[in-house]
Amino acid sequence: MKVLYVLFALDILNISIPIPIFGVFIRSLGGTPSTLGIINSCCALVGLLLNPIVGSLSDQIGRRGLFIKCLTANLVGNVLLTFFSNSLPLVFVSRLIAAFGSPCNILLRTIVTDIYKTTEEKKAFFDKAAPVLSISFLGGTLLSGFLSELNNGFLKVFMLLVVANSLSVYIASTILPIDDKPQKPTENTSITTKALKELKSAAVNIKTISWPRYWDIFLIKGCYDFSMTIILSNLGLILLNEFGIQGRKMGYVFLFTGVSGVASNILKMKLKKVFDKIPDYNKVIYAGTVLFITYIGLSSAGSIYTFMFFLVALCMTRSFIETTLTEIITTKTQETDKGKVIAAFENLSPLAFFVVPATSGFVAEIFGQRILVASAAIPISVAILLANSRKNKTD
């Protein structure tokens, strides 16, 4: 179903467009790095609370309706951001509203598991989607970097977000198949009531996941997300403070790294038969080892060229390991619990984005940004050791 590729691309655009400019935008309104950290942490907290609720609800009432509602939250938040872009408090409120659209990616991934039934079909879809997502990411970051340098540049960037969100709502409303699940005749409760009920029982629902089946891949994903979030939440500051990179140059950096990610995905597709022969945990070990080396390299790079070398290596490895982790969890899930399992799995990323921005500033002030970046090697080391342990048990 080709429309899924379009929806995934638009979802990545919604994420990538603000990346090069949002920190500079907050500073232009008089905000500080701590202000930016608070906004990012609060938005991540919304996703952290909402993702398991939406995942569990989608198993009960269907994915499409919830997906459209989450897309609408994105749209409303970005429309408000466009109209009130000169007020820091209203920008904060706008971003919080848009954060209610954070489960979109989780719902999309679950929709894929509904449409593509076999393991081979699921893997084939995500392999083909990976370069599309990379192109969407680099296109969004580069375009927003250029738009931000025009007159009323930030406003134009936010209008671009509104256009992308509007397209997503239209496509999801008109093309995605209806998958509403039948309700009991006596059941006459609203979505809001169901959501509140799910919020109260979220912890119970998480406990019902078959953790002996999933715990290892969850821990590996969590370690990866925390290590990568340490890098992503400090990348812009390092480029600006250490190498003087900003504006469209920042867009060029993302373009270069994005092209590297696309090249990595294309290479993975070309060598699919080779990679399919490699056990999943071995893939995690190899990719994790490369990430460990890149984290140390990024923290010690003395020139922008050395920094870019390790950054490209990181981006190429990132696209590979994220696809691998997605394949592992989607092929492990069972029909009865795949919605909440995938939701909980993807919820590890907003958990990392909630914790890291709120703490990284404090750590950086004491030890410095380079030590902070080097610290990303610790969680990825745990992931490598765990993957190696599980590999030995399955051999």
PDB file of C-alpha atoms in Angstrom, residues 101-259:
ATOM      1  CA  GLY A 101       0.080  13.958  17.782  1.00  0.00           C
ATOM      2  CA  SER A 102       3.205  12.109  18.905  1.00  0.00           C
ATOM      3  CA  PRO A 103       1.596   8.616  18.639  1.00  0.00           C
ATOM      4  CA  CYS A 104       1.263   9.031  14.841  1.00  0.00           C
ATOM      5  CA  ASN A 105       4.425   7.060  14.127  1.00  0.00           C
ATOM      6  CA  ILE A 106       3.401   4.262  16.483  1.00  0.00           C
ATOM      7  CA  LEU A 107      -0.019   3.988  14.849  1.00  0.00           C
ATOM      8  CA  LEU A 108       1.540   3.977  11.384  1.00  0.00           C
ATOM      9  CA  ARG A 109       3.889   1.143  12.320  1.00  0.00           C
ATOM     10  CA  THR A 110       0.990  -0.825  13.781  1.00  0.00           C
ATOM     11  CA  ILE A 111      -1.097  -0.223  10.651  1.00  0.00           C
ATOM     12  CA  VAL A 112       1.765  -1.761   8.668  1.00  0.00           C
ATOM     13  CA  THR A 113       1.534  -4.917  10.790  1.00  0.00           C
ATOM     14  CA  ASP A 114      -2.226  -5.031  10.092  1.00  0.00           C
ATOM     15  CA  ILE A 115      -1.862  -4.717   6.325  1.00  0.00           C
ATOM     16  CA  TYR A 116       1.248  -6.851   5.802  1.00  0.00           C
ATOM     17  CA  LYS A 117       0.715 -10.216   7.451  1.00  0.00           C
ATOM     18  CA  THR A 118       3.922 -12.191   6.890  1.00  0.00           C
ATOM     19  CA  THR A 119       7.346 -11.509   8.366  1.00  0.00           C
ATOM     20  CA  GLU A 120       8.845 -11.194   4.890  1.00  0.00           C
ATOM     21  CA  GLU A 121       6.273  -8.592   3.827  1.00  0.00           C
ATOM     22  CA  LYS A 122       6.861  -6.510   6.953  1.00  0.00           C
ATOM     23  CA  LYS A 123      10.634  -6.574   6.534  1.00  0.00           C
ATOM     24  CA  ALA A 124      10.327  -5.715   2.846  1.00  0.00           C
ATOM     25  CA  PHE A 125       8.134  -2.706   3.637  1.00  0.00           C
ATOM     26  CA  PHE A 126      10.461  -1.266   6.274  1.00  0.00           C
ATOM     27  CA  ASP A 127      13.505  -1.875   4.063  1.00  0.00           C
ATOM     28  CA  LYS A 128      11.881   0.110   1.252  1.00  0.00           C
ATOM     29  CA  ALA A 129      10.580   2.783   3.625  1.00  0.00           C
ATOM     30  CA  ALA A 130      13.981   3.515   5.162  1.00  0.00           C
ATOM     31  CA  PRO A 131      15.447   5.528   2.238  1.00  0.00           C
ATOM     32  CA  VAL A 132      12.128   7.364   1.823  1.00  0.00           C
ATOM     33  CA  LEU A 133      12.275   8.432   5.453  1.00  0.00           C
ATOM     34  CA  SER A 134      15.899   9.511   5.133  1.00  0.00           C
ATOM     35  CA  ILE A 135      15.126  11.651   2.081  1.00  0.00           C
ATOM     36  CA  SER A 136      12.150  13.170   3.883  1.00  0.00           C
ATOM     37  CA  PHE A 137      14.293  13.965   6.909  1.00  0.00           C
ATOM     38  CA  LEU A 138      17.100  15.645   5.005  1.00  0.00           C
ATOM     39  CA  GLY A 139      14.651  17.507   2.764  1.00  0.00           C
ATOM     40  CA  GLY A 140      12.794  18.884   5.771  1.00  0.00           C
ATOM     41  CA  THR A 141      15.910  20.039   7.600  1.00  0.00           C
ATOM     42  CA  LEU A 142      17.503  21.611   4.521  1.00  0.00           C
ATOM     43  CA  LEU A 143      14.333  23.395   3.422  1.00  0.00           C
ATOM     44  CA  SER A 144      13.665  24.824   6.884  1.00  0.00           C
ATOM     45  CA  GLY A 145      17.271  26.011   7.118  1.00  0.00           C
ATOM     46  CA  PHE A 146      16.912  28.001   3.901  1.00  0.00           C
ATOM     47  CA  LEU A 147      13.437  29.323   4.736  1.00  0.00           C
ATOM     48  CA  SER A 148      14.607  30.564   8.134  1.00  0.00           C
ATOM     49  CA  GLU A 149      17.024  33.005   6.463  1.00  0.00           C
ATOM     50  CA  LEU A 150      14.239  34.734   4.492  1.00  0.00           C
ATOM     51  CA  ASN A 151      12.128  37.634   5.733  1.00  0.00           C
ATOM     52  CA  ASN A 152       9.701  36.233   8.327  1.00  0.00           C
ATOM     53  CA  GLY A 153      11.605  32.986   7.885  1.00  0.00           C
ATOM     54  CA  PHE A 154      10.359  31.285  11.037  1.00  0.00           C
ATOM     55  CA  LEU A 155       6.766  32.032  10.034  1.00  0.00           C
ATOM     56  CA  LYS A 156       7.351  30.427   6.623  1.00  0.00           C
ATOM     57  CA  VAL A 157       8.780  27.329   8.290  1.00  0.00           C
ATOM     58  CA  PHE A 158       5.700  26.964  10.493  1.00  0.00           C
ATOM     59  CA  MET A 159       3.425  27.429   7.471  1.00  0.00           C
ATOM     60  CA  LEU A 160       5.294  24.574   5.789  1.00  0.00           C
ATOM     61  CA  LEU A 161       4.493  22.407   8.805  1.00  0.00           C
ATOM     62  CA  VAL A 162       0.806  23.291   8.479  1.00  0.00           C
ATOM     63  CA  VAL A 163       0.818  22.252   4.809  1.00  0.00           C
ATOM     64  CA  ALA A 164       2.448  18.901   5.625  1.00  0.00           C
ATOM     65  CA  ASN A 165      -0.026  18.251   8.449  1.00  0.00           C
ATOM     66  CA  SER A 166      -3.000  19.160   6.250  1.00  0.00           C
ATOM     67  CA  LEU A 167      -1.870  16.706   3.568  1.00  0.00           C
ATOM     68  CA  SER A 168      -1.537  13.957   6.177  1.00  0.00           C
ATOM     69  CA  VAL A 169      -5.045  14.531   7.533  1.00  0.00           C
ATOM     70  CA  TYR A 170      -6.534  14.536   4.023  1.00  0.00           C
ATOM     71  CA  ILE A 171      -4.747  11.351   2.911  1.00  0.00           C
ATOM     72  CA  ALA A 172      -5.547   9.463   6.113  1.00  0.00           C
ATOM     73  CA  SER A 173      -9.208  10.519   5.980  1.00  0.00           C
ATOM     74  CA  THR A 174      -9.797   9.628   2.341  1.00  0.00           C
ATOM     75  CA  ILE A 175      -7.463   6.751   1.448  1.00  0.00           C
ATOM     76  CA  LEU A 176      -6.653   4.641   4.507  1.00  0.00           C
ATOM     77  CA  PRO A 177      -9.050   1.684   4.869  1.00  0.00           C
ATOM     78  CA  ILE A 178     -11.598   1.885   7.677  1.00  0.00           C
ATOM     79  CA  ASP A 179     -10.690  -0.547  10.455  1.00  0.00           C
ATOM     80  CA  ASP A 180     -13.143   0.382  13.214  1.00  0.00           C
ATOM     81  CA  LYS A 181     -13.580  -2.601  15.492  1.00  0.00           C
ATOM     82  CA  PRO A 182     -17.066  -3.709  16.609  1.00  0.00           C
ATOM     83  CA  GLN A 183     -18.077  -2.644  20.101  1.00  0.00           C
ATOM     84  CA  LYS A 184     -20.353  -4.414  22.545  1.00  0.00           C
ATOM     85  CA  PRO A 185     -24.015  -3.308  22.176  1.00  0.00           C
ATOM     86  CA  THR A 186     -24.117  -2.107  25.790  1.00  0.00           C
ATOM     87  CA  GLU A 187     -20.988  -0.039  25.390  1.00  0.00           C
ATOM     88  CA  ASN A 188     -21.757   3.631  24.811  1.00  0.00           C
ATOM     89  CA  THR A 189     -18.693   5.523  25.996  1.00  0.00           C
ATOM     90  CA  SER A 190     -16.799   8.308  24.280  1.00  0.00           C
ATOM     91  CA  ILE A 191     -13.196   8.176  23.141  1.00  0.00           C
ATOM     92  CA  THR A 192     -12.311  10.591  25.949  1.00  0.00           C
ATOM     93  CA  THR A 193     -13.849   8.318  28.578  1.00  0.00           C
ATOM     94  CA  LYS A 194     -12.032   5.341  27.146  1.00  0.00           C
ATOM     95  CA  ALA A 195      -8.775   7.284  27.115  1.00  0.00           C
ATOM     96  CA  LEU A 196      -9.174   8.212  30.795  1.00  0.00           C
ATOM     97  CA  LYS A 197      -9.913   4.603  31.619  1.00  0.00           C
ATOM     98  CA  GLU A 198      -6.817   3.542  29.715  1.00  0.00           C
ATOM     99  CA  LEU A 199      -4.739   6.135  31.566  1.00  0.00           C
ATOM    100  CA  LYS A 200      -5.814   4.675  34.919  1.00  0.00           C
ATOM    101  CA  SER A 201      -4.961   1.158  33.811  1.00  0.00           C
ATOM    102  CA  ALA A 202      -1.822   1.967  31.777  1.00  0.00           C
ATOM    103  CA  ALA A 203       0.497   0.381  34.330  1.00  0.00           C
ATOM    104  CA  VAL A 204      -1.663  -2.745  34.416  1.00  0.00           C
ATOM    105  CA  ASN A 205      -1.653  -2.981  30.636  1.00  0.00           C
ATOM    106  CA  ILE A 206       2.127  -2.716  30.539  1.00  0.00           C
ATOM    107  CA  LYS A 207       2.342  -5.541  33.071  1.00  0.00           C
ATOM    108  CA  THR A 208       0.240  -7.771  30.817  1.00  0.00           C
ATOM    109  CA  ILE A 209       2.927  -7.687  28.128  1.00  0.00           C
ATOM    110  CA  SER A 210       4.776 -10.991  27.939  1.00  0.00           C
ATOM    111  CA  TRP A 211       8.057  -9.597  29.269  1.00  0.00           C
ATOM    112  CA  PRO A 212       9.972 -12.905  29.076  1.00  0.00           C
ATOM    113  CA  ARG A 213       9.376 -12.679  25.327  1.00  0.00           C
ATOM    114  CA  TYR A 214      10.257  -9.000  24.871  1.00  0.00           C
ATOM    115  CA  TRP A 215      12.449  -7.765  27.752  1.00  0.00           C
ATOM    116  CA  ASP A 216      15.772  -8.114  25.953  1.00  0.00           C
ATOM    117  CA  ILE A 217      14.836  -6.133  22.849  1.00  0.00           C
ATOM    118  CA  PHE A 218      13.147  -3.491  25.031  1.00  0.00           C
ATOM    119  CA  LEU A 219      16.311  -3.005  27.083  1.00  0.00           C
ATOM    120  CA  ILE A 220      18.485  -2.877  23.960  1.00  0.00           C
ATOM    121  CA  LYS A 221      16.166  -0.293  22.389  1.00  0.00           C
ATOM    122  CA  GLY A 222      16.120   1.750  25.600  1.00  0.00           C
ATOM    123  CA  CYS A 223      19.918   1.839  25.813  1.00  0.00           C
ATOM    124  CA  TYR A 224      20.138   2.820  22.147  1.00  0.00           C
ATOM    125  CA  ASP A 225      17.525   5.582  22.518  1.00  0.00           C
ATOM    126  CA  PHE A 226      19.228   7.097  25.558  1.00  0.00           C
ATOM    127  CA  SER A 227      22.644   7.083  23.895  1.00  0.00           C
ATOM    128  CA  MET A 228      21.324   8.617  20.674  1.00  0.00           C
ATOM    129  CA  THR A 229      19.274  11.232  22.534  1.00  0.00           C
ATOM    130  CA  ILE A 230      22.392  12.416  24.355  1.00  0.00           C
ATOM    131  CA  ILE A 231      23.958  13.113  20.948  1.00  0.00           C
ATOM    132  CA  LEU A 232      20.894  14.619  19.262  1.00  0.00           C
ATOM    133  CA  SER A 233      20.036  16.937  22.152  1.00  0.00           C
ATOM    134  CA  ASN A 234      23.551  18.416  22.146  1.00  0.00           C
ATOM    135  CA  LEU A 235      24.511  18.234  18.465  1.00  0.00           C
ATOM    136  CA  GLY A 236      23.323  21.728  17.580  1.00  0.00           C
ATOM    137  CA  LEU A 237      25.119  23.334  20.516  1.00  0.00           C
ATOM    138  CA  ILE A 238      28.385  21.577  19.690  1.00  0.00           C
ATOM    139  CA  LEU A 239      28.186  22.607  16.032  1.00  0.00           C
ATOM    140  CA  LEU A 240      27.479  26.192  17.069  1.00  0.00           C
ATOM    141  CA  ASN A 241      29.839  26.565  20.013  1.00  0.00           C
ATOM    142  CA  GLU A 242      32.769  24.443  18.839  1.00  0.00           C
ATOM    143  CA  PHE A 243      32.736  25.044  15.081  1.00  0.00           C
ATOM    144  CA  GLY A 244      30.555  28.127  14.492  1.00  0.00           C
ATOM    145  CA  ILE A 245      27.999  26.243  12.351  1.00  0.00           C
ATOM    146  CA  GLN A 246      24.541  27.867  12.097  1.00  0.00           C
ATOM    147  CA  GLY A 247      21.839  28.965   9.638  1.00  0.00           C
ATOM    148  CA  ARG A 248      21.937  27.336   6.222  1.00  0.00           C
ATOM    149  CA  LYS A 249      25.282  25.755   7.114  1.00  0.00           C
ATOM    150  CA  MET A 250      23.398  23.779   9.721  1.00  0.00           C
ATOM    151  CA  GLY A 251      21.050  22.700   6.935  1.00  0.00           C
ATOM    152  CA  TYR A 252      24.027  21.571   4.871  1.00  0.00           C
ATOM    153  CA  VAL A 253      25.254  19.469   7.775  1.00  0.00           C
ATOM    154  CA  PHE A 254      21.891  17.718   7.989  1.00  0.00           C
ATOM    155  CA  LEU A 255      21.828  17.333   4.208  1.00  0.00           C
ATOM    156  CA  PHE A 256      25.220  15.659   4.219  1.00  0.00           C
ATOM    157  CA  THR A 257      24.326  13.349   7.076  1.00  0.00           C
ATOM    158  CA  GLY A 258      20.922  12.635   5.538  1.00  0.00           C
ATOM    159  CA  VAL A 259      22.487  11.618   2.237  1.00  0.00           C
TER     160      VAL A 259
END
